[in-house]
mmCIF file of C-alpha atoms in Angstrom:
data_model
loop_
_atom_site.group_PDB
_atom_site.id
_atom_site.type_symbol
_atom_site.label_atom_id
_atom_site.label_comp_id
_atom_site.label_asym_id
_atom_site.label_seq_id
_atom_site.Cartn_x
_atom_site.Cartn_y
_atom_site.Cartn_z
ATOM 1 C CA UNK A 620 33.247 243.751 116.581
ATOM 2 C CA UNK A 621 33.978 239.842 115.872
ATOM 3 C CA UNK A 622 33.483 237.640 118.104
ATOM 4 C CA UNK A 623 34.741 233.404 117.520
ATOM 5 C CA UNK A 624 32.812 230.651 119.686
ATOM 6 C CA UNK A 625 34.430 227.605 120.035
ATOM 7 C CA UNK A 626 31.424 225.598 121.829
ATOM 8 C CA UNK A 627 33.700 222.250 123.332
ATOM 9 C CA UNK A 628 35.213 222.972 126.008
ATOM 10 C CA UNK A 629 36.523 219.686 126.497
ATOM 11 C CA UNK A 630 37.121 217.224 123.795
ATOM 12 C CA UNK A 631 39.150 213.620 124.175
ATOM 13 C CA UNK A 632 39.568 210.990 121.403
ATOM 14 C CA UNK A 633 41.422 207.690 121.085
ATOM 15 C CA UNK A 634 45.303 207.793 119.511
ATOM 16 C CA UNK A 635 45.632 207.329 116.184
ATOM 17 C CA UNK A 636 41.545 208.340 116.141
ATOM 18 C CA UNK A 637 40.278 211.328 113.880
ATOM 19 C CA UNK A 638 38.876 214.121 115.550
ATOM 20 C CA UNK A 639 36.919 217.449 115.065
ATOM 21 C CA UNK A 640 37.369 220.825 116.649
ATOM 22 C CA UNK A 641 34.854 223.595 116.221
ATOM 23 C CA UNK A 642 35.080 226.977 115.470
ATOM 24 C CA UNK A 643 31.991 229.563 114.349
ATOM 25 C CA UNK A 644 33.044 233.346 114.047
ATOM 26 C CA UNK A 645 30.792 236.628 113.246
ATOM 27 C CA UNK A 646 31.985 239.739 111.351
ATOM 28 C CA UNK A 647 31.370 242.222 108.681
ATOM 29 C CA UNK A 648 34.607 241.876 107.483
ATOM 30 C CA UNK A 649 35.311 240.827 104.178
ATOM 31 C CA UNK A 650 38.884 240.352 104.045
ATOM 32 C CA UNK A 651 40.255 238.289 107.258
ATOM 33 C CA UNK A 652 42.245 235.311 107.550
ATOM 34 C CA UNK A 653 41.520 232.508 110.630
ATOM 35 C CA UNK A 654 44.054 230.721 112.959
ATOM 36 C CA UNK A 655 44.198 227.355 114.686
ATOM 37 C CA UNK A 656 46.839 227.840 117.652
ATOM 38 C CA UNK A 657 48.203 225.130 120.125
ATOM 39 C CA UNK A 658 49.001 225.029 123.043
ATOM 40 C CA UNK A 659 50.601 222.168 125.023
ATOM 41 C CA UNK A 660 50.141 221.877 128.431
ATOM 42 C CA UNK A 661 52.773 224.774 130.057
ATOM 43 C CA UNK A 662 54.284 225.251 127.019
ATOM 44 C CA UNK A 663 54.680 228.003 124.346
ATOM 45 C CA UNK A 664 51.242 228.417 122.266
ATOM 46 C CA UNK A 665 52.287 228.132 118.448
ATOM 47 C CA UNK A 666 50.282 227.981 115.350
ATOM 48 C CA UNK A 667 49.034 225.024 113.347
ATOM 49 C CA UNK A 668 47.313 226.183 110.610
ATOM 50 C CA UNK A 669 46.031 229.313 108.493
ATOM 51 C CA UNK A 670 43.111 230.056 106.284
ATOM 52 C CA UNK A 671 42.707 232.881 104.137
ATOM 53 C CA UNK A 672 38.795 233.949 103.692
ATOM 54 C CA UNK A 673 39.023 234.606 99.668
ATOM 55 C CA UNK A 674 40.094 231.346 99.156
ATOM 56 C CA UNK A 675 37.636 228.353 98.838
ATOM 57 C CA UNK A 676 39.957 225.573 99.245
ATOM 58 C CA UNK A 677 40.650 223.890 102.521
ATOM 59 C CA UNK A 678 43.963 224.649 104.184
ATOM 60 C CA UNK A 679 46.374 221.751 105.054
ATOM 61 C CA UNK A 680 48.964 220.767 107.200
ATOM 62 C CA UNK A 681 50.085 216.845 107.395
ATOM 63 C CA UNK A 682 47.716 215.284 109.928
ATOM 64 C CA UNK A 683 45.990 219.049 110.284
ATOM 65 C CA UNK A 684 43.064 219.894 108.536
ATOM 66 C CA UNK A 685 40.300 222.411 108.345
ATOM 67 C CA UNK A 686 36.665 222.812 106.910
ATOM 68 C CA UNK A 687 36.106 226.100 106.317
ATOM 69 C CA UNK A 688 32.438 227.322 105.145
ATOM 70 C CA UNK A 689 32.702 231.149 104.972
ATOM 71 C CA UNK A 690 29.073 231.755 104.464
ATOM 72 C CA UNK A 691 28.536 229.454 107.841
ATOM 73 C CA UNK A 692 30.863 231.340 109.362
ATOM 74 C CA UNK A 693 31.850 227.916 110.718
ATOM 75 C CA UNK A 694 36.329 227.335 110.906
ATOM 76 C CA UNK A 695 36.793 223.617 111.976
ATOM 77 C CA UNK A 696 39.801 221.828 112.723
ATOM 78 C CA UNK A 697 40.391 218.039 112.009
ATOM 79 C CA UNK A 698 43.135 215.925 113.481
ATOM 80 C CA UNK A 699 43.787 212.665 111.784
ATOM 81 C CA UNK A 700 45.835 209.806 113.456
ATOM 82 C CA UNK A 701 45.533 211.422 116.850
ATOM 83 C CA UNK A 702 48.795 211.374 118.355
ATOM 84 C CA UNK A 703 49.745 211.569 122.459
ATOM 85 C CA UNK A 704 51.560 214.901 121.841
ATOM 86 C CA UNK A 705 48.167 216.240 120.099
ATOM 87 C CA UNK A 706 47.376 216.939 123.208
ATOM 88 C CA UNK A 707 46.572 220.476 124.200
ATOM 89 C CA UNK A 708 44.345 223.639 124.394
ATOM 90 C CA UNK A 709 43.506 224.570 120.623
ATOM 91 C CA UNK A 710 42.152 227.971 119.936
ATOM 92 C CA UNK A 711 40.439 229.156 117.414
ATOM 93 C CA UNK A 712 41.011 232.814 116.406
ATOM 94 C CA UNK A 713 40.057 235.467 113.562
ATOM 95 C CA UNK A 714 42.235 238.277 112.501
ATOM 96 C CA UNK A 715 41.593 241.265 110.382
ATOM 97 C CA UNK A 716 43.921 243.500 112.135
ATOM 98 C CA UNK A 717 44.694 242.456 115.684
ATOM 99 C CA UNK A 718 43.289 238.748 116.482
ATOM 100 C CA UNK A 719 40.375 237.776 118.733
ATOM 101 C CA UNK A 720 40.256 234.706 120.029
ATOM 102 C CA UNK A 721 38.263 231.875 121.205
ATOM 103 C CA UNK A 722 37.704 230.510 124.357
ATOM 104 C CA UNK A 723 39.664 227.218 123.797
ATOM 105 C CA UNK A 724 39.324 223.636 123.191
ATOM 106 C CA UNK A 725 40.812 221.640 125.839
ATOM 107 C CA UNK A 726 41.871 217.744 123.846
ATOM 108 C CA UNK A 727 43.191 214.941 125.620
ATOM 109 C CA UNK A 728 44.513 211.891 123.288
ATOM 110 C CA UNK A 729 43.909 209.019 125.341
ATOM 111 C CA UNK A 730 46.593 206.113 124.906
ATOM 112 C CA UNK B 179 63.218 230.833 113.809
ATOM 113 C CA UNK B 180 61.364 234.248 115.139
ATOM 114 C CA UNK B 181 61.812 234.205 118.658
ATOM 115 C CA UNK B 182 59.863 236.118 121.733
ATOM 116 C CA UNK B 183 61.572 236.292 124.827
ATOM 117 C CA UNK B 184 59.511 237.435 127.958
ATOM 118 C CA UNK B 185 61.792 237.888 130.743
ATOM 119 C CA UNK B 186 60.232 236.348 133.542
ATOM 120 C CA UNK B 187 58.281 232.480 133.642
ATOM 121 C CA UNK B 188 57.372 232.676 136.885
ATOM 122 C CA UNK B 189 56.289 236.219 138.874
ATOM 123 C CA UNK B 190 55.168 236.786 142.396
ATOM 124 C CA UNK B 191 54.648 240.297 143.300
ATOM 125 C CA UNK B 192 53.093 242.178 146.464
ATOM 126 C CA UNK B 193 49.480 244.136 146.442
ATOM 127 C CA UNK B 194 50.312 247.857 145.400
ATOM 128 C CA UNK B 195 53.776 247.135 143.299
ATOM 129 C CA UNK B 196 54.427 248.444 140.581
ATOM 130 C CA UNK B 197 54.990 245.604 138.065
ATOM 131 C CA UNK B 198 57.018 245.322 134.705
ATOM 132 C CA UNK B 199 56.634 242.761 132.135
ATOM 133 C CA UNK B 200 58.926 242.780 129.363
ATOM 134 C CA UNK B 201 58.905 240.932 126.066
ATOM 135 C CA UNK B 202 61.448 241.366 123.065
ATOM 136 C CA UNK B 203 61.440 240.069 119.622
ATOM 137 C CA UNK B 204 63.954 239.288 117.120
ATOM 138 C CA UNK B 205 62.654 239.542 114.041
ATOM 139 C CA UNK B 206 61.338 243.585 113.653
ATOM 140 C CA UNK B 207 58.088 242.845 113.332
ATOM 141 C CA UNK B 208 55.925 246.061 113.245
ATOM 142 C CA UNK B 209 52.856 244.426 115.426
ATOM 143 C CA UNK B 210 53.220 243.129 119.305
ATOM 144 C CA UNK B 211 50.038 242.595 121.762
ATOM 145 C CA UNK B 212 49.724 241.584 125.309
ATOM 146 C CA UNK B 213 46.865 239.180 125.881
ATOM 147 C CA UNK B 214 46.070 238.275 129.245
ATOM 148 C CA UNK B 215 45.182 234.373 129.544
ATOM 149 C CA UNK B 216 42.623 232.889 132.129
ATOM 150 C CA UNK B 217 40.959 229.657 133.137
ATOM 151 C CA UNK B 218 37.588 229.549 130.799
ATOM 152 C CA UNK B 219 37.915 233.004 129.370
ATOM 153 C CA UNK B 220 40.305 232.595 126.819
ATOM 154 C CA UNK B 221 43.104 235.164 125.663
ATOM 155 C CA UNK B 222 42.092 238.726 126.283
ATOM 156 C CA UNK B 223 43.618 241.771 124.522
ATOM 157 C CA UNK B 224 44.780 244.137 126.961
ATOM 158 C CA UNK B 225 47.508 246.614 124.724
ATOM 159 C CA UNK B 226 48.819 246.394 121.340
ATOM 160 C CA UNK B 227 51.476 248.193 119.211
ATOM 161 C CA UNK B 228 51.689 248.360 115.867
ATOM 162 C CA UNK B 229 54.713 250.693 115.850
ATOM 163 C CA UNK B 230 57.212 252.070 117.848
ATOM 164 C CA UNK B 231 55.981 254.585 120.289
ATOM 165 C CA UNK B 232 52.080 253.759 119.619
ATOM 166 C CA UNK B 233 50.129 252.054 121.605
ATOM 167 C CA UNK B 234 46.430 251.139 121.298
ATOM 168 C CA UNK B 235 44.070 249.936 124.401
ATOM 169 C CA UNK B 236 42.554 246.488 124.026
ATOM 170 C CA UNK B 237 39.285 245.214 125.394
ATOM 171 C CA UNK B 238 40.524 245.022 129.032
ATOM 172 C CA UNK B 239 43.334 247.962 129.735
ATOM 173 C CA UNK B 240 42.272 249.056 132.708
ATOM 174 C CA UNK B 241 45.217 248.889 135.567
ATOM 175 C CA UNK B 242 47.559 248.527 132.817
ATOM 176 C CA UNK B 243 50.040 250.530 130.903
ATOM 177 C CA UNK B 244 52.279 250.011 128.179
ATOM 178 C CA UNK B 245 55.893 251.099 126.528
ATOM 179 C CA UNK B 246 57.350 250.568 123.474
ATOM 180 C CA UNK B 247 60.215 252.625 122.383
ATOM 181 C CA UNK B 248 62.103 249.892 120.539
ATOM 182 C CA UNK B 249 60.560 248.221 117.663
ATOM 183 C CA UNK B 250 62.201 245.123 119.203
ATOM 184 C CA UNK B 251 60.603 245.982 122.372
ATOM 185 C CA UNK B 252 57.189 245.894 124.309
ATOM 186 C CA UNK B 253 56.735 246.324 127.997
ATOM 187 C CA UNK B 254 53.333 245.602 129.903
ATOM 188 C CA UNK B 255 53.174 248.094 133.389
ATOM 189 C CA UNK B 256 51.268 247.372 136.103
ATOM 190 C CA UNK B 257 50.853 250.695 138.042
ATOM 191 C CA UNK B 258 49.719 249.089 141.325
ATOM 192 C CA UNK B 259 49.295 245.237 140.853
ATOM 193 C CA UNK B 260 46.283 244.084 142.765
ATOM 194 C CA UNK B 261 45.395 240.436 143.373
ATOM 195 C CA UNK B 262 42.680 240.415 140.861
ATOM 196 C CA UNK B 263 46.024 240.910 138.160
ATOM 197 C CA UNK B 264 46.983 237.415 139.508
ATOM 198 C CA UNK B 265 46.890 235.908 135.976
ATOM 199 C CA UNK B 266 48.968 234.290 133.006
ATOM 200 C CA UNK B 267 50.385 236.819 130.602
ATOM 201 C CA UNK B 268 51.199 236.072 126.858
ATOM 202 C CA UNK B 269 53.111 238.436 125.005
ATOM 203 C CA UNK B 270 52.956 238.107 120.860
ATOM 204 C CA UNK B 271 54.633 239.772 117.592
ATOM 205 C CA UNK B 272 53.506 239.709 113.849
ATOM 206 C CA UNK B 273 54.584 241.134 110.847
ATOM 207 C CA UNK B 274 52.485 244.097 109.801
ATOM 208 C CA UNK B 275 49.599 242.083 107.433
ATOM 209 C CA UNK B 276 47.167 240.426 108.279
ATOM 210 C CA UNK B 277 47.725 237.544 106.902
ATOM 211 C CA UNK B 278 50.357 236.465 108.986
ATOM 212 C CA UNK B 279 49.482 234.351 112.712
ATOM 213 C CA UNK B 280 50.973 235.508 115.855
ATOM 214 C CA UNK B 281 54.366 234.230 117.490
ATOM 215 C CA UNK B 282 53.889 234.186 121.277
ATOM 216 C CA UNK B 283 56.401 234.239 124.028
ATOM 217 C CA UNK B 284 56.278 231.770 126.737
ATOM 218 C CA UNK B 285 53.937 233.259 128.794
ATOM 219 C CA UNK B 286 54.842 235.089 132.129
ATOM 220 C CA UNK B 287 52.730 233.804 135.209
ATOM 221 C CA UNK B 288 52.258 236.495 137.750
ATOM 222 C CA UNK B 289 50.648 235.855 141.103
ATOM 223 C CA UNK B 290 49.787 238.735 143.033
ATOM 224 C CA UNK B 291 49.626 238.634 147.109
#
């Protein structure tokens, strides 16, 4: 079974600030791919970035950003230039067939 | 853009109902899940599909069923709703690989009395 920890449960940073979500997973798997998600406050949860495990380089989106280290097990998520509407529950989550999640990051961008 | 509809935002339903949830998608994806969603315990997998007319039990099924006889279409049951159902409820489609992320509906919040 996998299980992903995201250990901050609360998180808040400055606009236009960088910051750092963590993510750690376990498996056995050896083919899997891992998922940022966001979701603002009552609003629709959608995803922000992907990472497939056979590939070494970091995956990118604009200000999104993550460090993967696959034998760490360790999927973080940096946000450069912090933005107001950055604000939101991130999860982390880990699919090989259906996707397990983590608990959530809640992030507050303070103006 | 892939769309998931659930039909309802906001749900308030009496102890002992029998409760539907629907969801649809638009774009024939072969894969749709129900997660239930709750404060400090994250999503939680409660049915998935990964074809019409199949259904798989998550990690939390109990006092739940599910239906899908569309491909488009996956419906959550709850047999006899009881307050400890009171809960948000995220509905989500993907393509058949792995490789792809989830698209989730807009969540249905059911509160049961």
């Amino acid at each position: 079974a996998q299980t992903v920890t995201q250990s901050q449960p609360e998180m808040s940073v400055q606009e236009a600030e960088t910051v750092t979500l963590s993510c750690t997973y376990d498996t056995s798997e050896n083919n899997y791919y891992l998922f940022w998600y966001k979701q603002p406050p009552s609003r629709q949860m959608i995803l922000v970035i992907r990472q497939e495990a056979y590939k070494q380089q970091n995956a990118t989106e604009n200000r999104f950003s993550v460090n993967f280290q696959k034998a760490a097990k360790s999927f973080s998520l940096k946000i450069s230039d912090s933005q107001l509407g950055d604000t939101a529950m991130y999860f982390c989550a880990f699919r090989a067939g259906k996707s397990t999640f983590g608990d959530g990051t809640t992030l507050t961008v303070k103006p | 853009d892939v769309k998931v509809t659930q039909s309802s935002r906001y749900l308030v339903k009496r102890t002992g109902e029998k409760v539907f949830l629907e969801c649809v998608q638009d774009m024939d994806h072969e894969n749709m899940f129900w997660y239930r969603q709750d404060p400090g315990l994250g999503l939680r997998l409660i049915y998935f599909s990964y074809d019409v007319k199949m259904k798989e039990k998550g990690d939390i099924p109990e006092g739940y069923s599910v239906s899908r006889e569309k491909k488009e279409r996956f419906s959550l049951i709850l047999e006899s709703a009881s307050t400890n159902q009171t809960s948000m409820y995220l509905c989500a489609s993907t393509p058949g690989h792995r490789t792809y992320g989830y698209t989730f509906g807009s969540g249905t919040r059911l509160t049961v009395v």
